[in-house]
Every structure is written in structure tokens, then in C-alpha cells.
Amino acid sequence: MAMKAWVPAAGPFAQLQREMNRVFDSVFGRHFQPVGRIRAGYVYPPTNVRETDDAYTVQCEVPGLEMADLEVYVTGDQLTVSGSRTSTVPEEEVTLHRRERDAGRFSRAVTLPAPVDSSGTEATLADGILTVRIPKTEEAKPKRVEVHVGD
Amino acid sequence: MTKPIDVAVETNHDPLEPPESYFVPATDVYETADELTLVAEMPGIKADGLAVTVEDNVLVIRGKPGAKSEAGGEVLLKEFTAGEFYRAFQLPADYDTEKMEAGLRQGVLTLRLPRSERLKPRRIEVKVE
């Protein structure tokens, strides 16, 4: 489920697309390919969730946002990331040629499959990607059960 | 659906040629009286993976993610993939590409090109003899 328009490597369509790319984007003109994220079924921010034995790692693509623009909450087994994107385009005395970056408030919740320890949650923001590490509760961590061979 | 990019292999692409597979950064482009500004979203790209070139008034933006840009573990949900960004723009002739300024912050590249001095509106003082 890629949320951005991925230009594939092979195939006739990709070949056509490369031909079209030779007709460069003009900063004032039309473009010939989808940009940023595909609009159908669009959810913001695009999110990846990974699981290790100890924790869940949730990553969100939030380019341009600072930590002060973001609110990250863990409530029960749910992580909520919300915030506000503001446009960098000046409002006055400007000629706008392209506006492809979105602005506005957003909120997204992710329900985690096992109980988590909200107090141990750490959030970092680097290069426009928010990474939230949420440890599992001790009870939710996998335990190796020693199997004793009976006599 | 998507394929990982092997960033360890250095490609010898012509900077104007797009890479085999890439994402197109969402970009705002606007003009004020003094300058042209492009703001491009390239999440996951660090300054050392970024290349901005201008040749024959064609601006090319490329960004490669670092080798370790994704978290480890079993994937439960995957909505984005680390990959290369590429986009080329034909620039209008009336901006000074030599004086272009580039800044990268939180995955957003901002390029500012000042309008060429000779094209700025200039008021001619009329002297009364």
C-alpha cells in the first residue's frame, strides 16, 4: 500500500512515463505524472507500523512539521498523532504557480494489537519523519517457555 | 509493488536523466516581486543525500534516502517506502540561477531564486533641465 505515486522501473507504461519526463515540468506549466501521494483513499499522515519483541515502532511522514506542530498521545492501546500543517506560501502579493502541498489540521489514530506501556513511549522527529517507539507491557512481551522432558 | 533502492551502489546517471524508479516530490511554486520560490517535500532525505543542479535553465532535484532509513521489525502496516525522489523543472529565463539559495529542513527543500537584476522594474529619474 504505497501512498505516494511510485514511478515503476520496468514496463511499457514506465517507458512512456520516462519519455514524458523528457518534456520537463515547467514551473509554470502542466505536469504529466502524479505527484506526492495518490489522492484516492488518502490518509494523512502516511504511516508504517513495525513490531519487535519489545515494542511497536510507528513512523509517520510529516515533512515540514516541527515537534511543536505535533501532538502525540498514547491512550490505552491507541496512539494518536495530530497537528496542523500551515502553508508556506505567502498570502499577499504572490503569483502562485503550483500548490501541491496540503495544509490544515489532521488527526490519525492507530490501534496497537497488544497492551502497551504509555509511560515508556519515546517520540523523535528527523528529516520530516516522526518515529514513535511504544514499549509493550511486560505481560505482552513474548516469553520463552522452558519445556521439560518428562521421565 | 515497490522495490527497495540499493543506495550502496553509486549510479552514474546523467543528472538530467531520471533514476529508474522514483517518487515525485509534491512542490509549491510561487513568485513574488523579487524572487521565485520552490518548496518540495522529500521526507526522509538528509542534506548529504540531496543534489540540486541547474543546467541550461533546467533545475533538477534529486534525493536519496540513507541506507538505514526504515525501522526494523515485522511489518504490521506499510503506507510509505523509503525511495529516491526526482523532479526536473524548466525555469523561466528571468531568474538568476547563480544566486539560488537552497535550504533543507524536516524533509522540505526550499529553493529561492532572485529575479535577475536587469529584469527588475527600475524607476528612471527624470531630471528637469
PDB file of C-alpha atoms in Angstrom:
ATOM      1  CA  MET A   1       0.000   0.000   0.000  1.00  0.00           C
ATOM      2  CA  ALA A   2       2.249   2.768  -1.240  1.00  0.00           C
ATOM      3  CA  MET A   3       0.705   6.118  -0.516  1.00  0.00           C
ATOM      4  CA  LYS A   4       2.941   8.023  -2.839  1.00  0.00           C
ATOM      5  CA  ALA A   5       2.887   7.811  -6.570  1.00  0.00           C
ATOM      6  CA  TRP A   6       5.694   5.431  -7.299  1.00  0.00           C
ATOM      7  CA  VAL A   7       7.155   5.530 -10.782  1.00  0.00           C
ATOM      8  CA  PRO A   8       7.975   1.910 -11.540  1.00  0.00           C
ATOM      9  CA  ALA A   9      11.207   0.739 -13.096  1.00  0.00           C
ATOM     10  CA  ALA A  10      10.034  -1.502 -15.895  1.00  0.00           C
ATOM     11  CA  GLY A  11       7.159  -1.963 -18.307  1.00  0.00           C
ATOM     12  CA  PRO A  12       5.744  -0.058 -21.248  1.00  0.00           C
ATOM     13  CA  PHE A  13       3.992   2.442 -19.019  1.00  0.00           C
ATOM     14  CA  ALA A  14       7.243   3.319 -17.281  1.00  0.00           C
ATOM     15  CA  GLN A  15       8.897   3.712 -20.658  1.00  0.00           C
ATOM     16  CA  LEU A  16       6.158   6.103 -21.735  1.00  0.00           C
ATOM     17  CA  GLN A  17       6.462   7.941 -18.462  1.00  0.00           C
ATOM     18  CA  ARG A  18      10.179   8.407 -18.971  1.00  0.00           C
ATOM     19  CA  GLU A  19       9.528   9.743 -22.447  1.00  0.00           C
ATOM     20  CA  MET A  20       7.068  12.188 -20.959  1.00  0.00           C
ATOM     21  CA  ASN A  21       9.578  13.219 -18.357  1.00  0.00           C
ATOM     22  CA  ARG A  22      11.834  14.416 -21.101  1.00  0.00           C
ATOM     23  CA  VAL A  23       9.189  17.063 -21.594  1.00  0.00           C
ATOM     24  CA  PHE A  24      10.296  18.693 -18.393  1.00  0.00           C
ATOM     25  CA  ASP A  25       7.935  20.091 -15.885  1.00  0.00           C
ATOM     26  CA  SER A  26       7.777  23.774 -16.472  1.00  0.00           C
ATOM     27  CA  VAL A  27       7.484  25.679 -13.233  1.00  0.00           C
ATOM     28  CA  PHE A  28       4.569  27.454 -14.858  1.00  0.00           C
ATOM     29  CA  GLY A  29       3.173  24.670 -16.968  1.00  0.00           C
ATOM     30  CA  ARG A  30       1.440  21.336 -16.721  1.00  0.00           C
ATOM     31  CA  HIS A  31       2.877  18.212 -15.256  1.00  0.00           C
ATOM     32  CA  PHE A  32       2.434  14.771 -16.692  1.00  0.00           C
ATOM     33  CA  GLN A  33       2.585  12.484 -13.699  1.00  0.00           C
ATOM     34  CA  PRO A  34       1.050  12.222 -10.266  1.00  0.00           C
ATOM     35  CA  VAL A  35       2.946  13.979  -7.527  1.00  0.00           C
ATOM     36  CA  GLY A  36       3.299  13.340  -3.843  1.00  0.00           C
ATOM     37  CA  ARG A  37       0.651  10.936  -2.669  1.00  0.00           C
ATOM     38  CA  ILE A  38      -2.140   9.269  -4.566  1.00  0.00           C
ATOM     39  CA  ARG A  39      -5.381  11.050  -3.709  1.00  0.00           C
ATOM     40  CA  ALA A  40      -7.760   8.074  -3.671  1.00  0.00           C
ATOM     41  CA  GLY A  41      -8.099   6.674  -0.159  1.00  0.00           C
ATOM     42  CA  TYR A  42      -5.781   9.399   1.015  1.00  0.00           C
ATOM     43  CA  VAL A  43      -4.985   9.322   4.692  1.00  0.00           C
ATOM     44  CA  TYR A  44      -2.599  11.705   6.349  1.00  0.00           C
ATOM     45  CA  PRO A  45      -0.012  11.129   7.572  1.00  0.00           C
ATOM     46  CA  PRO A  46       1.179   8.022   5.700  1.00  0.00           C
ATOM     47  CA  THR A  47       2.110   5.600   8.466  1.00  0.00           C
ATOM     48  CA  ASN A  48       4.217   2.486   8.910  1.00  0.00           C
ATOM     49  CA  VAL A  49       3.918   0.210  11.943  1.00  0.00           C
ATOM     50  CA  ARG A  50       6.508  -2.385  12.859  1.00  0.00           C
ATOM     51  CA  GLU A  51       6.625  -4.824  15.730  1.00  0.00           C
ATOM     52  CA  THR A  52       9.571  -6.274  17.615  1.00  0.00           C
ATOM     53  CA  ASP A  53       9.503  -8.472  20.727  1.00  0.00           C
ATOM     54  CA  ASP A  54       9.761  -5.414  22.990  1.00  0.00           C
ATOM     55  CA  ALA A  55       7.908  -2.611  21.260  1.00  0.00           C
ATOM     56  CA  TYR A  56       5.900  -1.192  18.400  1.00  0.00           C
ATOM     57  CA  THR A  57       7.518   1.415  16.171  1.00  0.00           C
ATOM     58  CA  VAL A  58       5.139   3.776  14.401  1.00  0.00           C
ATOM     59  CA  GLN A  59       6.580   6.063  11.732  1.00  0.00           C
ATOM     60  CA  CYS A  60       4.666   8.898  10.070  1.00  0.00           C
ATOM     61  CA  GLU A  61       5.729  11.026   7.111  1.00  0.00           C
ATOM     62  CA  VAL A  62       5.171  14.615   8.207  1.00  0.00           C
ATOM     63  CA  PRO A  63       7.519  16.715   6.049  1.00  0.00           C
ATOM     64  CA  GLY A  64       7.860  20.330   7.122  1.00  0.00           C
ATOM     65  CA  LEU A  65       6.343  19.875  10.568  1.00  0.00           C
ATOM     66  CA  GLU A  66       8.234  20.678  13.749  1.00  0.00           C
ATOM     67  CA  MET A  67       7.725  18.918  17.074  1.00  0.00           C
ATOM     68  CA  ALA A  68       5.755  21.971  18.274  1.00  0.00           C
ATOM     69  CA  ASP A  69       3.241  21.377  15.439  1.00  0.00           C
ATOM     70  CA  LEU A  70       2.609  17.788  16.572  1.00  0.00           C
ATOM     71  CA  GLU A  71       0.680  16.192  19.408  1.00  0.00           C
ATOM     72  CA  VAL A  72       1.376  12.561  20.186  1.00  0.00           C
ATOM     73  CA  TYR A  73      -0.793  10.719  22.702  1.00  0.00           C
ATOM     74  CA  VAL A  74      -0.979   7.130  23.860  1.00  0.00           C
ATOM     75  CA  THR A  75      -4.349   6.256  25.399  1.00  0.00           C
ATOM     76  CA  GLY A  76      -4.856   2.634  26.338  1.00  0.00           C
ATOM     77  CA  ASP A  77      -3.751   0.652  23.282  1.00  0.00           C
ATOM     78  CA  GLN A  78      -4.226   3.599  20.922  1.00  0.00           C
ATOM     79  CA  LEU A  79      -1.652   6.017  19.539  1.00  0.00           C
ATOM     80  CA  THR A  80      -2.961   9.346  18.260  1.00  0.00           C
ATOM     81  CA  VAL A  81      -0.883  11.716  16.150  1.00  0.00           C
ATOM     82  CA  SER A  82      -2.457  15.073  15.446  1.00  0.00           C
ATOM     83  CA  GLY A  83      -1.329  18.508  14.438  1.00  0.00           C
ATOM     84  CA  SER A  84      -1.572  21.253  11.918  1.00  0.00           C
ATOM     85  CA  ARG A  85       0.124  21.891   8.614  1.00  0.00           C
ATOM     86  CA  THR A  86       0.455  25.509   7.615  1.00  0.00           C
ATOM     87  CA  SER A  87       1.140  26.647   4.086  1.00  0.00           C
ATOM     88  CA  THR A  88       4.481  28.332   3.481  1.00  0.00           C
ATOM     89  CA  VAL A  89       3.040  30.268   0.530  1.00  0.00           C
ATOM     90  CA  PRO A  90       2.665  33.974   1.361  1.00  0.00           C
ATOM     91  CA  GLU A  91      -0.923  35.166   1.179  1.00  0.00           C
ATOM     92  CA  GLU A  92      -0.368  38.510  -0.452  1.00  0.00           C
ATOM     93  CA  GLU A  93       1.491  39.860  -3.447  1.00  0.00           C
ATOM     94  CA  VAL A  94       2.309  36.440  -4.740  1.00  0.00           C
ATOM     95  CA  THR A  95       1.770  34.674  -8.036  1.00  0.00           C
ATOM     96  CA  LEU A  96       1.089  31.039  -7.271  1.00  0.00           C
ATOM     97  CA  HIS A  97       2.102  28.583  -9.992  1.00  0.00           C
ATOM     98  CA  ARG A  98       1.691  25.284  -8.194  1.00  0.00           C
ATOM     99  CA  ARG A  99       0.191  24.326  -4.875  1.00  0.00           C
ATOM    100  CA  GLU A 100       0.748  20.619  -4.350  1.00  0.00           C
ATOM    101  CA  ARG A 101       1.464  20.637  -0.617  1.00  0.00           C
ATOM    102  CA  ASP A 102      -1.575  20.396   1.622  1.00  0.00           C
ATOM    103  CA  ALA A 103      -2.377  22.424   4.712  1.00  0.00           C
ATOM    104  CA  GLY A 104      -4.816  22.094   7.582  1.00  0.00           C
ATOM    105  CA  ARG A 105      -5.467  20.142  10.764  1.00  0.00           C
ATOM    106  CA  PHE A 106      -5.137  16.386  10.878  1.00  0.00           C
ATOM    107  CA  SER A 107      -5.522  13.586  13.379  1.00  0.00           C
ATOM    108  CA  ARG A 108      -4.809   9.943  12.990  1.00  0.00           C
ATOM    109  CA  ALA A 109      -5.212   7.090  15.463  1.00  0.00           C
ATOM    110  CA  VAL A 110      -3.545   3.698  15.315  1.00  0.00           C
ATOM    111  CA  THR A 111      -4.809   0.863  17.496  1.00  0.00           C
ATOM    112  CA  LEU A 112      -1.995  -1.432  18.593  1.00  0.00           C
ATOM    113  CA  PRO A 113      -2.608  -5.168  18.824  1.00  0.00           C
ATOM    114  CA  ALA A 114      -1.275  -5.706  22.366  1.00  0.00           C
ATOM    115  CA  PRO A 115      -1.197  -3.711  25.618  1.00  0.00           C
ATOM    116  CA  VAL A 116       1.489  -1.014  25.679  1.00  0.00           C
ATOM    117  CA  ASP A 117       3.413   0.923  28.298  1.00  0.00           C
ATOM    118  CA  SER A 118       2.478   4.539  27.558  1.00  0.00           C
ATOM    119  CA  SER A 119       4.979   5.932  30.092  1.00  0.00           C
ATOM    120  CA  GLY A 120       7.924   4.431  28.206  1.00  0.00           C
ATOM    121  CA  THR A 121       6.912   5.939  24.862  1.00  0.00           C
ATOM    122  CA  GLU A 122       9.557   7.953  23.010  1.00  0.00           C
ATOM    123  CA  ALA A 123       8.932  10.198  20.010  1.00  0.00           C
ATOM    124  CA  THR A 124      11.599  11.636  17.734  1.00  0.00           C
ATOM    125  CA  LEU A 125      11.334  13.778  14.618  1.00  0.00           C
ATOM    126  CA  ALA A 126      14.046  13.702  11.954  1.00  0.00           C
ATOM    127  CA  ASP A 127      14.057  14.656   8.260  1.00  0.00           C
ATOM    128  CA  GLY A 128      10.270  15.006   8.247  1.00  0.00           C
ATOM    129  CA  ILE A 129       9.627  11.548   9.682  1.00  0.00           C
ATOM    130  CA  LEU A 130       8.089  11.107  13.120  1.00  0.00           C
ATOM    131  CA  THR A 131       9.166   7.915  14.875  1.00  0.00           C
ATOM    132  CA  VAL A 132       7.256   6.800  17.970  1.00  0.00           C
ATOM    133  CA  ARG A 133       8.544   3.819  19.921  1.00  0.00           C
ATOM    134  CA  ILE A 134       5.950   2.362  22.253  1.00  0.00           C
ATOM    135  CA  PRO A 135       7.147  -0.455  24.536  1.00  0.00           C
ATOM    136  CA  LYS A 136       4.868  -3.410  25.138  1.00  0.00           C
ATOM    137  CA  THR A 137       3.792  -4.140  28.687  1.00  0.00           C
ATOM    138  CA  GLU A 138       5.751  -6.910  30.396  1.00  0.00           C
ATOM    139  CA  GLU A 139       2.714  -9.173  30.080  1.00  0.00           C
ATOM    140  CA  ALA A 140       2.548  -8.596  26.327  1.00  0.00           C
ATOM    141  CA  LYS A 141       6.185  -9.451  25.640  1.00  0.00           C
ATOM    142  CA  PRO A 142       6.754 -12.958  24.336  1.00  0.00           C
ATOM    143  CA  LYS A 143       8.080 -15.364  26.950  1.00  0.00           C
ATOM    144  CA  ARG A 144      10.037 -18.403  26.172  1.00  0.00           C
ATOM    145  CA  VAL A 145       8.559 -21.357  27.962  1.00  0.00           C
ATOM    146  CA  GLU A 146      11.034 -23.958  29.052  1.00  0.00           C
ATOM    147  CA  VAL A 147       9.860 -27.359  28.051  1.00  0.00           C
ATOM    148  CA  HIS A 148      10.950 -30.063  30.407  1.00  0.00           C
ATOM    149  CA  VAL A 149      11.097 -33.506  29.062  1.00  0.00           C
ATOM    150  CA  GLY A 150       9.235 -35.831  31.372  1.00  0.00           C
ATOM    151  CA  ASP A 151      10.848 -39.035  32.560  1.00  0.00           C
TER     152      ASP A 151
ATOM    153  CA  MET B   1       4.629  -3.112  -5.518  1.00  0.00           C
ATOM    154  CA  THR B   2       7.649  -1.056  -4.610  1.00  0.00           C
ATOM    155  CA  LYS B   3      11.242  -2.081  -4.741  1.00  0.00           C
ATOM    156  CA  PRO B   4      13.958  -1.067  -2.356  1.00  0.00           C
ATOM    157  CA  ILE B   5      16.724   1.150  -3.621  1.00  0.00           C
ATOM    158  CA  ASP B   6      20.248  -0.111  -3.106  1.00  0.00           C
ATOM    159  CA  VAL B   7      21.877   3.086  -2.002  1.00  0.00           C
ATOM    160  CA  ALA B   8      25.296   1.490  -1.627  1.00  0.00           C
ATOM    161  CA  VAL B   9      25.599   1.258  -5.409  1.00  0.00           C
ATOM    162  CA  GLU B  10      26.593   4.603  -6.824  1.00  0.00           C
ATOM    163  CA  THR B  11      24.850   5.246 -10.105  1.00  0.00           C
ATOM    164  CA  ASN B  12      26.463   7.279 -12.840  1.00  0.00           C
ATOM    165  CA  HIS B  13      23.294   8.841 -14.117  1.00  0.00           C
ATOM    166  CA  ASP B  14      23.443  11.996 -16.097  1.00  0.00           C
ATOM    167  CA  PRO B  15      21.997  14.442 -13.540  1.00  0.00           C
ATOM    168  CA  LEU B  16      19.285  15.306 -16.028  1.00  0.00           C
ATOM    169  CA  GLU B  17      18.250  11.685 -16.560  1.00  0.00           C
ATOM    170  CA  PRO B  18      15.718  10.400 -14.045  1.00  0.00           C
ATOM    171  CA  PRO B  19      16.658   7.348 -11.956  1.00  0.00           C
ATOM    172  CA  GLU B  20      14.963   4.049 -12.829  1.00  0.00           C
ATOM    173  CA  SER B  21      12.374   4.326 -10.048  1.00  0.00           C
ATOM    174  CA  TYR B  22      11.494   7.365  -8.039  1.00  0.00           C
ATOM    175  CA  PHE B  23       8.890   9.422  -6.225  1.00  0.00           C
ATOM    176  CA  VAL B  24       7.885  12.855  -7.454  1.00  0.00           C
ATOM    177  CA  PRO B  25       8.075  15.371  -4.609  1.00  0.00           C
ATOM    178  CA  ALA B  26       4.926  17.460  -4.069  1.00  0.00           C
ATOM    179  CA  THR B  27       6.056  21.008  -4.768  1.00  0.00           C
ATOM    180  CA  ASP B  28       4.711  24.519  -4.263  1.00  0.00           C
ATOM    181  CA  VAL B  29       5.982  27.106  -6.726  1.00  0.00           C
ATOM    182  CA  TYR B  30       5.335  30.804  -6.289  1.00  0.00           C
ATOM    183  CA  GLU B  31       6.689  34.136  -7.373  1.00  0.00           C
ATOM    184  CA  THR B  32       6.940  37.434  -5.573  1.00  0.00           C
ATOM    185  CA  ALA B  33       8.236  40.725  -6.939  1.00  0.00           C
ATOM    186  CA  ASP B  34      11.809  39.764  -6.048  1.00  0.00           C
ATOM    187  CA  GLU B  35      12.095  36.009  -6.261  1.00  0.00           C
ATOM    188  CA  LEU B  36      10.849  32.624  -7.381  1.00  0.00           C
ATOM    189  CA  THR B  37      10.420  30.029  -4.628  1.00  0.00           C
ATOM    190  CA  LEU B  38      10.067  26.251  -4.891  1.00  0.00           C
ATOM    191  CA  VAL B  39       9.133  24.212  -1.813  1.00  0.00           C
ATOM    192  CA  ALA B  40       9.463  20.439  -2.316  1.00  0.00           C
ATOM    193  CA  GLU B  41       8.502  17.675   0.133  1.00  0.00           C
ATOM    194  CA  MET B  42      11.172  14.991   0.378  1.00  0.00           C
ATOM    195  CA  PRO B  43      10.592  13.191   3.673  1.00  0.00           C
ATOM    196  CA  GLY B  44      13.481  11.015   4.842  1.00  0.00           C
ATOM    197  CA  ILE B  45      16.112  12.829   2.798  1.00  0.00           C
ATOM    198  CA  LYS B  46      19.171  14.263   4.540  1.00  0.00           C
ATOM    199  CA  ALA B  47      21.366  17.040   3.138  1.00  0.00           C
ATOM    200  CA  ASP B  48      24.111  14.585   2.141  1.00  0.00           C
ATOM    201  CA  GLY B  49      21.640  12.616   0.022  1.00  0.00           C
ATOM    202  CA  LEU B  50      20.366  15.675  -1.804  1.00  0.00           C
ATOM    203  CA  ALA B  51      21.526  17.003  -5.171  1.00  0.00           C
ATOM    204  CA  VAL B  52      20.241  20.201  -6.790  1.00  0.00           C
ATOM    205  CA  THR B  53      21.597  21.020 -10.225  1.00  0.00           C
ATOM    206  CA  VAL B  54      20.827  23.608 -12.891  1.00  0.00           C
ATOM    207  CA  GLU B  55      21.894  23.105 -16.470  1.00  0.00           C
ATOM    208  CA  ASP B  56      20.568  25.075 -19.434  1.00  0.00           C
ATOM    209  CA  ASN B  57      17.928  26.525 -17.116  1.00  0.00           C
ATOM    210  CA  VAL B  58      16.645  23.053 -16.221  1.00  0.00           C
ATOM    211  CA  LEU B  59      16.505  22.610 -12.461  1.00  0.00           C
ATOM    212  CA  VAL B  60      16.883  19.008 -11.288  1.00  0.00           C
ATOM    213  CA  ILE B  61      16.145  17.965  -7.717  1.00  0.00           C
ATOM    214  CA  ARG B  62      17.258  14.522  -6.553  1.00  0.00           C
ATOM    215  CA  GLY B  63      17.226  12.969  -3.121  1.00  0.00           C
ATOM    216  CA  LYS B  64      18.450   9.575  -1.980  1.00  0.00           C
ATOM    217  CA  PRO B  65      17.462   8.162   1.387  1.00  0.00           C
ATOM    218  CA  GLY B  66      20.163   6.918   3.742  1.00  0.00           C
ATOM    219  CA  ALA B  67      20.908   3.209   3.980  1.00  0.00           C
ATOM    220  CA  LYS B  68      19.205   2.793   7.365  1.00  0.00           C
ATOM    221  CA  SER B  69      16.116   4.922   6.904  1.00  0.00           C
ATOM    222  CA  GLU B  70      13.479   2.390   7.960  1.00  0.00           C
ATOM    223  CA  ALA B  71      12.858   0.885  11.373  1.00  0.00           C
ATOM    224  CA  GLY B  72      13.415  -2.835  11.949  1.00  0.00           C
ATOM    225  CA  GLY B  73      10.901  -5.473  12.973  1.00  0.00           C
ATOM    226  CA  GLU B  74       7.909  -7.216  11.496  1.00  0.00           C
ATOM    227  CA  VAL B  75       5.741  -5.020   9.270  1.00  0.00           C
ATOM    228  CA  LEU B  76       2.167  -4.542  10.536  1.00  0.00           C
ATOM    229  CA  LEU B  77       1.257  -1.577   8.334  1.00  0.00           C
ATOM    230  CA  LYS B  78       3.156  -0.049   5.433  1.00  0.00           C
ATOM    231  CA  GLU B  79       1.906   3.092   3.742  1.00  0.00           C
ATOM    232  CA  PHE B  80       5.188   4.636   2.678  1.00  0.00           C
ATOM    233  CA  THR B  81       8.517   3.370   1.430  1.00  0.00           C
ATOM    234  CA  ALA B  82      11.912   4.970   1.507  1.00  0.00           C
ATOM    235  CA  GLY B  83      12.890   5.694  -2.065  1.00  0.00           C
ATOM    236  CA  GLU B  84      14.591   8.143  -4.313  1.00  0.00           C
ATOM    237  CA  PHE B  85      12.971  11.481  -5.167  1.00  0.00           C
ATOM    238  CA  TYR B  86      13.400  13.115  -8.551  1.00  0.00           C
ATOM    239  CA  ARG B  87      11.907  16.063 -10.330  1.00  0.00           C
ATOM    240  CA  ALA B  88      13.004  18.368 -13.125  1.00  0.00           C
ATOM    241  CA  PHE B  89      11.696  21.870 -13.789  1.00  0.00           C
ATOM    242  CA  GLN B  90      12.186  24.135 -16.751  1.00  0.00           C
ATOM    243  CA  LEU B  91      12.951  27.502 -15.200  1.00  0.00           C
ATOM    244  CA  PRO B  92      11.864  30.792 -16.718  1.00  0.00           C
ATOM    245  CA  ALA B  93      14.795  32.827 -18.056  1.00  0.00           C
ATOM    246  CA  ASP B  94      14.339  35.835 -15.788  1.00  0.00           C
ATOM    247  CA  TYR B  95      15.795  34.337 -12.599  1.00  0.00           C
ATOM    248  CA  ASP B  96      19.402  34.269 -11.543  1.00  0.00           C
ATOM    249  CA  THR B  97      20.269  30.602 -11.003  1.00  0.00           C
ATOM    250  CA  GLU B  98      23.798  31.573  -9.924  1.00  0.00           C
ATOM    251  CA  LYS B  99      22.331  33.202  -6.817  1.00  0.00           C
ATOM    252  CA  MET B 100      19.943  30.359  -5.958  1.00  0.00           C
ATOM    253  CA  GLU B 101      19.707  29.573  -2.245  1.00  0.00           C
ATOM    254  CA  ALA B 102      18.782  26.096  -1.028  1.00  0.00           C
ATOM    255  CA  GLY B 103      17.669  25.018   2.447  1.00  0.00           C
ATOM    256  CA  LEU B 104      16.551  21.623   3.763  1.00  0.00           C
ATOM    257  CA  ARG B 105      14.579  21.334   6.962  1.00  0.00           C
ATOM    258  CA  GLN B 106      12.491  18.398   8.200  1.00  0.00           C
ATOM    259  CA  GLY B 107      12.351  16.813   4.773  1.00  0.00           C
ATOM    260  CA  VAL B 108      11.316  20.002   2.976  1.00  0.00           C
ATOM    261  CA  LEU B 109      13.626  21.548   0.388  1.00  0.00           C
ATOM    262  CA  THR B 110      13.224  25.287  -0.195  1.00  0.00           C
ATOM    263  CA  LEU B 111      14.869  26.913  -3.204  1.00  0.00           C
ATOM    264  CA  ARG B 112      14.889  30.661  -3.720  1.00  0.00           C
ATOM    265  CA  LEU B 113      15.951  32.282  -6.980  1.00  0.00           C
ATOM    266  CA  PRO B 114      16.279  36.062  -7.094  1.00  0.00           C
ATOM    267  CA  ARG B 115      14.934  37.845 -10.133  1.00  0.00           C
ATOM    268  CA  SER B 116      17.737  38.939 -12.431  1.00  0.00           C
ATOM    269  CA  GLU B 117      18.803  42.489 -11.666  1.00  0.00           C
ATOM    270  CA  ARG B 118      18.371  43.657 -15.240  1.00  0.00           C
ATOM    271  CA  LEU B 119      14.754  42.486 -15.228  1.00  0.00           C
ATOM    272  CA  LYS B 120      13.681  44.198 -12.027  1.00  0.00           C
ATOM    273  CA  PRO B 121      11.443  47.161 -12.661  1.00  0.00           C
ATOM    274  CA  ARG B 122      13.610  50.237 -12.380  1.00  0.00           C
ATOM    275  CA  ARG B 123      12.403  53.713 -11.922  1.00  0.00           C
ATOM    276  CA  ILE B 124      14.152  56.181 -14.163  1.00  0.00           C
ATOM    277  CA  GLU B 125      14.698  59.516 -12.546  1.00  0.00           C
ATOM    278  CA  VAL B 126      13.706  62.292 -14.837  1.00  0.00           C
ATOM    279  CA  LYS B 127      15.841  65.329 -14.395  1.00  0.00           C
ATOM    280  CA  VAL B 128      14.297  68.632 -15.146  1.00  0.00           C
ATOM    281  CA  GLU B 129      16.767  70.736 -17.059  1.00  0.00           C
TER     282      GLU B 129
END
